[in-house]
Tab-separated table of C-alpha atoms in Angstrom:
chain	number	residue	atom	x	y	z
A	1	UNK	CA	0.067	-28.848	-35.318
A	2	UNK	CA	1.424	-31.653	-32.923
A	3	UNK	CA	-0.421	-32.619	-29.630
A	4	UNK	CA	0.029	-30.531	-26.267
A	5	UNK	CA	1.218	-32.838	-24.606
A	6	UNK	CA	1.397	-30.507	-21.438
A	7	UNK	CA	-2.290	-29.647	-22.074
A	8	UNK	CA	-3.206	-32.730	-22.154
A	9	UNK	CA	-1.567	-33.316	-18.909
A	10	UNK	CA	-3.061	-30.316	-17.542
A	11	UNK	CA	0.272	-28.761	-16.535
A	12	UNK	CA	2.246	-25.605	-17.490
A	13	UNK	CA	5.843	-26.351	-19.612
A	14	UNK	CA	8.027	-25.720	-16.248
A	15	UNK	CA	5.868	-28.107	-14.310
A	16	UNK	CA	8.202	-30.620	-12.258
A	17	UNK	CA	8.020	-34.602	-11.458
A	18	UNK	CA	6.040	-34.434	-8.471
A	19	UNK	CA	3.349	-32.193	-10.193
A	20	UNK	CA	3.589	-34.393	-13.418
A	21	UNK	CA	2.381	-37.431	-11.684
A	22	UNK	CA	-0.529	-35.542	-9.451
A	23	UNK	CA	-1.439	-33.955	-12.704
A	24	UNK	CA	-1.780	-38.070	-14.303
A	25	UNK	CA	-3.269	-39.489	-11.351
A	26	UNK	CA	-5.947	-37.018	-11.103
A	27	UNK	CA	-6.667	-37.103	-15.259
A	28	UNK	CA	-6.223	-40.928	-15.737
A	29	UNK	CA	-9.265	-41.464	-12.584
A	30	UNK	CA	-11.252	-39.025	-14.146
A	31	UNK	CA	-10.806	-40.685	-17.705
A	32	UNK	CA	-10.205	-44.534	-16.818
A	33	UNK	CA	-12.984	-46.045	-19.080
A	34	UNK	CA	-14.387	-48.371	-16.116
A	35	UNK	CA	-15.415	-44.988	-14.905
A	36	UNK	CA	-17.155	-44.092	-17.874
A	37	UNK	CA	-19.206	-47.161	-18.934
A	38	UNK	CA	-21.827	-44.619	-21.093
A	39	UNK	CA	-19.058	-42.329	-22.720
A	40	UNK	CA	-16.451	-45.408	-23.236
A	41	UNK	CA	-15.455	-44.555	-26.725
A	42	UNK	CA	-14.353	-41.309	-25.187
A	43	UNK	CA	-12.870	-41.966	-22.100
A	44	UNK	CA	-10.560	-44.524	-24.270
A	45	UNK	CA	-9.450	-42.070	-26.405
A	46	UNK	CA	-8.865	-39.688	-23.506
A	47	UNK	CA	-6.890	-42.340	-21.482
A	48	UNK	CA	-4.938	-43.464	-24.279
A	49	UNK	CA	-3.437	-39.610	-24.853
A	50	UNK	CA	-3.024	-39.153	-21.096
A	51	UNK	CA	-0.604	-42.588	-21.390
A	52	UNK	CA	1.389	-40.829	-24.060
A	53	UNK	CA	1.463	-37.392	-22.267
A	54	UNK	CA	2.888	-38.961	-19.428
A	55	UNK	CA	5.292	-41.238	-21.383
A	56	UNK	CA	6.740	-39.070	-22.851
A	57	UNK	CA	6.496	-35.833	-20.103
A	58	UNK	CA	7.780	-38.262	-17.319
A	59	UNK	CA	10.794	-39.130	-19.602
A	60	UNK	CA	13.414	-36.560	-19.077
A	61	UNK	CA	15.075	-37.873	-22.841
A	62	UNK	CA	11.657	-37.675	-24.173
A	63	UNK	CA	10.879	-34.669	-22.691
A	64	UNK	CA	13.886	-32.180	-24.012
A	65	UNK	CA	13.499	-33.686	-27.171
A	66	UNK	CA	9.768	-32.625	-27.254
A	67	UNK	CA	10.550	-29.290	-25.511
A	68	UNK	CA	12.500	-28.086	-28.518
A	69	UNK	CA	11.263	-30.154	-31.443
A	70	UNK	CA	7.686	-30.482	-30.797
A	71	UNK	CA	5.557	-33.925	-31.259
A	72	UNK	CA	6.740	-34.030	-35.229
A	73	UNK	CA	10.329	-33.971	-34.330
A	74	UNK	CA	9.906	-36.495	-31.638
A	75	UNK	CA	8.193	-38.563	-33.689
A	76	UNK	CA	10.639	-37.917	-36.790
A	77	UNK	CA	7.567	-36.575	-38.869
A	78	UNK	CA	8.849	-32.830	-39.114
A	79	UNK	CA	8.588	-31.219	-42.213
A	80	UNK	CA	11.109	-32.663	-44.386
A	81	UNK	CA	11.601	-35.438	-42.861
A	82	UNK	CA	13.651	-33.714	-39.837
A	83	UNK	CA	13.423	-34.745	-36.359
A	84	UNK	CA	15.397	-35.127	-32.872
A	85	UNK	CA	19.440	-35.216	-33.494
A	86	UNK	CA	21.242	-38.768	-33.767
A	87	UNK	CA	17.670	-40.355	-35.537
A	88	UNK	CA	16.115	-40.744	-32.063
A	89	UNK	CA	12.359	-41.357	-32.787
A	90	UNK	CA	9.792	-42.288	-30.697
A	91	UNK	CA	6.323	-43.993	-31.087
A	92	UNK	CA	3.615	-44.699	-28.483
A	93	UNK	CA	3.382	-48.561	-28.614
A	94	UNK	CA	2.622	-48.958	-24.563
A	95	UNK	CA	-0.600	-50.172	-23.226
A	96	UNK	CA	-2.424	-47.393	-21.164
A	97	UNK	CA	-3.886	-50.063	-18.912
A	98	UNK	CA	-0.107	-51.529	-17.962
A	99	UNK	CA	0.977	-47.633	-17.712
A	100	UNK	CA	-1.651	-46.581	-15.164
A	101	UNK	CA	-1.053	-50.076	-13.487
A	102	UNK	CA	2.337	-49.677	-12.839
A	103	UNK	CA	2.168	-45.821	-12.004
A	104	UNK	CA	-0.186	-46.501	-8.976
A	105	UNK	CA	1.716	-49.782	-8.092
A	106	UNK	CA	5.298	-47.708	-7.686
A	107	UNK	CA	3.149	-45.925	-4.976
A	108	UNK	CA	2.430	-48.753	-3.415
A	109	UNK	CA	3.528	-49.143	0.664
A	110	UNK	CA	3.122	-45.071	0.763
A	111	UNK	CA	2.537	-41.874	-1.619
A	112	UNK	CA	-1.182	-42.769	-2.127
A	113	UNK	CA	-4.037	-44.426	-0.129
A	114	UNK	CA	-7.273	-45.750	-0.838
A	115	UNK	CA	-9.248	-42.327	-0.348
A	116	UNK	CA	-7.177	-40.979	-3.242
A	117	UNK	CA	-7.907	-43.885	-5.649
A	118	UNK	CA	-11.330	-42.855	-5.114
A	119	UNK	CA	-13.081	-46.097	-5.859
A	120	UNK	CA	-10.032	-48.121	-7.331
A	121	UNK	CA	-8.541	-49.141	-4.278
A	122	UNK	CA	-5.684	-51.858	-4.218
A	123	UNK	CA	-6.832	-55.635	-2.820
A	124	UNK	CA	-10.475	-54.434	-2.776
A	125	UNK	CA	-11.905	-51.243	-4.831
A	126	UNK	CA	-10.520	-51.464	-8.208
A	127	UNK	CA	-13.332	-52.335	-10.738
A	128	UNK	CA	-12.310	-56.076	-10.626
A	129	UNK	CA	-11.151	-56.044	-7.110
A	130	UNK	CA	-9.080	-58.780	-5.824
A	131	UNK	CA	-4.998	-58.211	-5.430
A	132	UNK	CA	-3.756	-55.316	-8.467
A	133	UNK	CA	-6.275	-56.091	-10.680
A	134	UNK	CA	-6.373	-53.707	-14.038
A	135	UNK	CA	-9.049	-53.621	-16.370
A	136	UNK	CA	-7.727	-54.082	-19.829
A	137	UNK	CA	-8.707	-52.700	-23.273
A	138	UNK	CA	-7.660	-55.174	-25.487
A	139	UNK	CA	-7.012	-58.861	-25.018
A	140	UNK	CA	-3.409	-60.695	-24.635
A	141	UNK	CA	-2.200	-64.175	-25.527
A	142	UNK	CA	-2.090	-66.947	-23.013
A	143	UNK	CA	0.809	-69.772	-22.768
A	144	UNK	CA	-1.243	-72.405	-24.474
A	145	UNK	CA	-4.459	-73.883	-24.281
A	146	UNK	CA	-5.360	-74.592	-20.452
A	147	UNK	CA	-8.373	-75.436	-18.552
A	148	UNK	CA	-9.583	-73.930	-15.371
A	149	UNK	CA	-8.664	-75.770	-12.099
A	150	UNK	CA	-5.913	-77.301	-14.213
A	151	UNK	CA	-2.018	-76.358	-13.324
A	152	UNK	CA	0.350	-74.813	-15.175
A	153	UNK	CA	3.870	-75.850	-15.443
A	154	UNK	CA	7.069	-74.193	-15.175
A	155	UNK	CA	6.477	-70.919	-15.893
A	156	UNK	CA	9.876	-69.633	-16.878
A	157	UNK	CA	10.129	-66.746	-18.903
A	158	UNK	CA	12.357	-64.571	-16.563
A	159	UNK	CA	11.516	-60.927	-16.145
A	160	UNK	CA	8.658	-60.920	-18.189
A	161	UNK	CA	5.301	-61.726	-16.835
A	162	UNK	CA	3.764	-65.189	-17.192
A	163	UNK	CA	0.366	-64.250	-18.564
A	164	UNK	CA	-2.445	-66.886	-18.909
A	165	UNK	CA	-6.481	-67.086	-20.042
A	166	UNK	CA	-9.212	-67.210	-17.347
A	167	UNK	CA	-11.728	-68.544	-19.324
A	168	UNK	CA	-15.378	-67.597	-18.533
A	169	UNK	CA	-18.842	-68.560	-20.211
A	170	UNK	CA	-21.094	-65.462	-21.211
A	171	UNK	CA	-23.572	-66.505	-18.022
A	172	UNK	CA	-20.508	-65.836	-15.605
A	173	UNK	CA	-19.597	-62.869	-16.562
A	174	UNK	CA	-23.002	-61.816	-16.784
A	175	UNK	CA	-23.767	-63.065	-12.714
A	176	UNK	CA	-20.498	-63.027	-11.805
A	177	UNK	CA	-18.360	-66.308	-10.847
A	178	UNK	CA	-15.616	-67.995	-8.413
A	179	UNK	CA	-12.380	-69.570	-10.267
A	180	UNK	CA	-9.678	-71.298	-9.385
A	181	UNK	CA	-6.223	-71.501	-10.911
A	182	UNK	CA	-3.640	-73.917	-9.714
A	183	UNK	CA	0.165	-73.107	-10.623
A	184	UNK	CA	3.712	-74.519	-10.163
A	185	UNK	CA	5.943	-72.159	-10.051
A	186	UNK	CA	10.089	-72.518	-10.050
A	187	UNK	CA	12.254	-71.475	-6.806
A	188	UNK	CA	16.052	-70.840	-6.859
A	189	UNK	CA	16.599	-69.651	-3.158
A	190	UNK	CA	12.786	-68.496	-2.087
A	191	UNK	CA	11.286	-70.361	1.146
A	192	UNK	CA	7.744	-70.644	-0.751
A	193	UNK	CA	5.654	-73.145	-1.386
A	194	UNK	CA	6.502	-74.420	-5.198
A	195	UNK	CA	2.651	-74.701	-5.850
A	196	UNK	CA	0.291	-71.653	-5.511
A	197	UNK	CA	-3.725	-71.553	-5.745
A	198	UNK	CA	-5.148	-67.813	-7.284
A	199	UNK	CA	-8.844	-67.350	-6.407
A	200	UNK	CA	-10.422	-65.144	-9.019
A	201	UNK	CA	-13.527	-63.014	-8.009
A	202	UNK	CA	-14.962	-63.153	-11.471
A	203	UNK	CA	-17.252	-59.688	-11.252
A	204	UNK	CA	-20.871	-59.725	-12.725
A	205	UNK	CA	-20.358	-57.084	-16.337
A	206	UNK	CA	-16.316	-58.112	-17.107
A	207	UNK	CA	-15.146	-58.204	-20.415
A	208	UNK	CA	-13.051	-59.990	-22.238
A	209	UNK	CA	-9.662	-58.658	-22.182
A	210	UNK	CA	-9.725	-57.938	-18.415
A	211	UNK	CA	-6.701	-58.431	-16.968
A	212	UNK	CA	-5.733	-59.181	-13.556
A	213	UNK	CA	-1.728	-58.832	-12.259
A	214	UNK	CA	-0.346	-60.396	-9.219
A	215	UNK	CA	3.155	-59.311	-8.074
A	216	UNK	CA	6.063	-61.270	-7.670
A	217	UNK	CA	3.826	-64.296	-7.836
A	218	UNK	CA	5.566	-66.258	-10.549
A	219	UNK	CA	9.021	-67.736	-10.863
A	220	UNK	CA	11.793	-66.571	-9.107
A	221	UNK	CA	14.062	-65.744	-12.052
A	222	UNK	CA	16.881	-64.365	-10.178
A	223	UNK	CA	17.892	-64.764	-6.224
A	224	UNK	CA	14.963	-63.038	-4.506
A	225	UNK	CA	13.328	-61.347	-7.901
A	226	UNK	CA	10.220	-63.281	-8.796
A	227	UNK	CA	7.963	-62.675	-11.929
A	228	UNK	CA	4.852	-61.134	-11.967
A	229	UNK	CA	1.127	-63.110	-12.983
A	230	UNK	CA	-1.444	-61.510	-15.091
A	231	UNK	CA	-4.570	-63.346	-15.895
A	232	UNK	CA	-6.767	-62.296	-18.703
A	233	UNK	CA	-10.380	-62.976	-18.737
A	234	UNK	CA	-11.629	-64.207	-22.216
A	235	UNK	CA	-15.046	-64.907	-23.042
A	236	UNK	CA	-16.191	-68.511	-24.496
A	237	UNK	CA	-18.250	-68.545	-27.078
A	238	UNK	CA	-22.276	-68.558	-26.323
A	239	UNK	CA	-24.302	-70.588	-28.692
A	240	UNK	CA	-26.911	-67.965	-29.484
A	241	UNK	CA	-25.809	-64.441	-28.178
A	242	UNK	CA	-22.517	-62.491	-28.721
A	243	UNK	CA	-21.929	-59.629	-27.059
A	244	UNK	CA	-20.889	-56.254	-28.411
A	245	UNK	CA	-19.810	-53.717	-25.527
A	246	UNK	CA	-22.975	-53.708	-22.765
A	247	UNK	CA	-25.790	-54.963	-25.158
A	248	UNK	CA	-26.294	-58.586	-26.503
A	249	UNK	CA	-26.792	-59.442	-30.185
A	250	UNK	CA	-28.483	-62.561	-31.888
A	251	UNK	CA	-28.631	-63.488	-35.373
A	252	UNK	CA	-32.079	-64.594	-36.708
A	253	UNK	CA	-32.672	-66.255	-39.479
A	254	UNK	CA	-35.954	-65.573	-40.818
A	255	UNK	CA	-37.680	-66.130	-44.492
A	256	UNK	CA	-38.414	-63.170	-47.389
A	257	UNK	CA	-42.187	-63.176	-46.093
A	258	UNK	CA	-40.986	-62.621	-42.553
A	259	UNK	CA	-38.528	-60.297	-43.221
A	260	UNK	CA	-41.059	-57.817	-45.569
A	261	UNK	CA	-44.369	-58.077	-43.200
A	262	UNK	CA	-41.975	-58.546	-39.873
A	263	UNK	CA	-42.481	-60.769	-37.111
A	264	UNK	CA	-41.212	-61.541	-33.509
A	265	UNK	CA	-38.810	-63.844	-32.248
A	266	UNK	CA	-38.523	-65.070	-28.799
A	267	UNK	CA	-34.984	-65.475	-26.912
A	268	UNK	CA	-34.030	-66.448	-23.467
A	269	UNK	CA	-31.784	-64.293	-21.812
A	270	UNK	CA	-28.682	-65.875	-20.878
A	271	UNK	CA	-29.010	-66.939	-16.937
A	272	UNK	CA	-26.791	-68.000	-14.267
A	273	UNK	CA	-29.325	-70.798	-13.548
């Protein structure tokens, strides 16, 4: 039996667009994982389906398809091998982060305001805070090694974001930390200064994989169309702790004797002083 994807959505079959997206909006808050740090595992595999409900409800292609041939024959994994007419198959590969980002930034200017993000306000309220920022649930490659305070060069790339590491020690994420990212950035008819300084409110309990995304901050790639900037947190290595979700694990190394009778072993604490 193939997911309910209307279910899942909360939403009868003959539900239309505008009830579609209240129906995501108000699932995707309830289920973002930032909003459920002790049920996480959970809340990740609820998001995750809501992202694929709404992909492929929000889709009118998608949606006929699944209307009359169910999640197998979208998928191409009916009995038999059968699916959707013409070999049309589809497979979730988006990232439910950069789908629930860009659902609430097309509202952006008007549809929604901060009341109904109810705690994940744009500029200010969003766990991370600071200008779109979107926690993430996995981690993305940068451009290259590249230091903080450092600049970047041309960015180029075109319609695709520029994405880059924000590199942070486990005692800054822990307290929480100021950075500063200098970039240069390419201008084909834009008045705008060609350099451009991001100031990253590093919150204390980020993880690694974070991201943060700043519209039409990057290169202008065509007359008046400029790239977008996402920023990923990643975590440096810590010489004695590594951390594993919200707790903090250390390897001891300890003798036979030791590890029969038991003994104790005395850590500090990792400490923004």
């Amino acid at each position: 039996m193939g997911k309910d994807y209307y279910a899942i959505l909360g939403v009868s079959k003959d539900a239309k667009e505008n009830d579609i997206k209240k129906a995501y909006k108000k699932q995707a808050m309830k289920w973002h994982p930032d909003k459920n740090p002790d049920n996480q595992e959970e809340a990740e595999k609820k998001f995750k389906e809501l992202a694929e409900a709404y992909d492929v409800i929000s889709d009118p292609q998608k949606r006929a398809i699944y209307d009359q041939y169910g999640e197998e024959g979208l998928k191409g994994q009916a009995p038999g091998g059968g699916g959707a007419p013409g070999g049309f198959r589809y497979e979730f590969s988006g990232d439910p982060n950069e789908i629930f980002s860009s659902f609430f930034k097309s509202f952006r200017g008007g549809g929604f305001d901060d009341d109904d993000m109810g705690g994940f306000a744009f500029g200010s309220g969003f766990p991370g805070g600071g200008s779109n920022m979107f926690m993430g649930m996995g981690p993305m490659g940068g451009m290259g090694p590249m230091g903080m305070n450092g600049v970047m060069g041309g960015m180029g790339g075109g319609k695709r974001p520029f994405t880059s590491d924000v590199r942070c020690t486990l005692e800054e994420l822990f307290a929480g930390t100021t950075k500063k990212l200098k970039i240069t950035r390419q201008c084909q008819t834009a008045s705008r200064e060609r350099e451009h300084v991001f100031e990253v409110q590093v919150r204390p309990g980020w993880k690694a994989g974070t991201k943060l995304t700043f519209p039409g901050e990057g290169d202008e790639y065509a007359p008046g169309k400029f790239q977008d900037v996402v920023l990923v947190i990643k975590e440096k290595p810590h010489a004695t702790f590594r951390r594993d979700g919200h707790n903090l694990v250390v390897n001891a190394r300890c003798s036979l004797a030791d590890a029969l009778c038991g003994f104790k072993a005395a850590h500090t604490p990792p400490s923004p002083h």
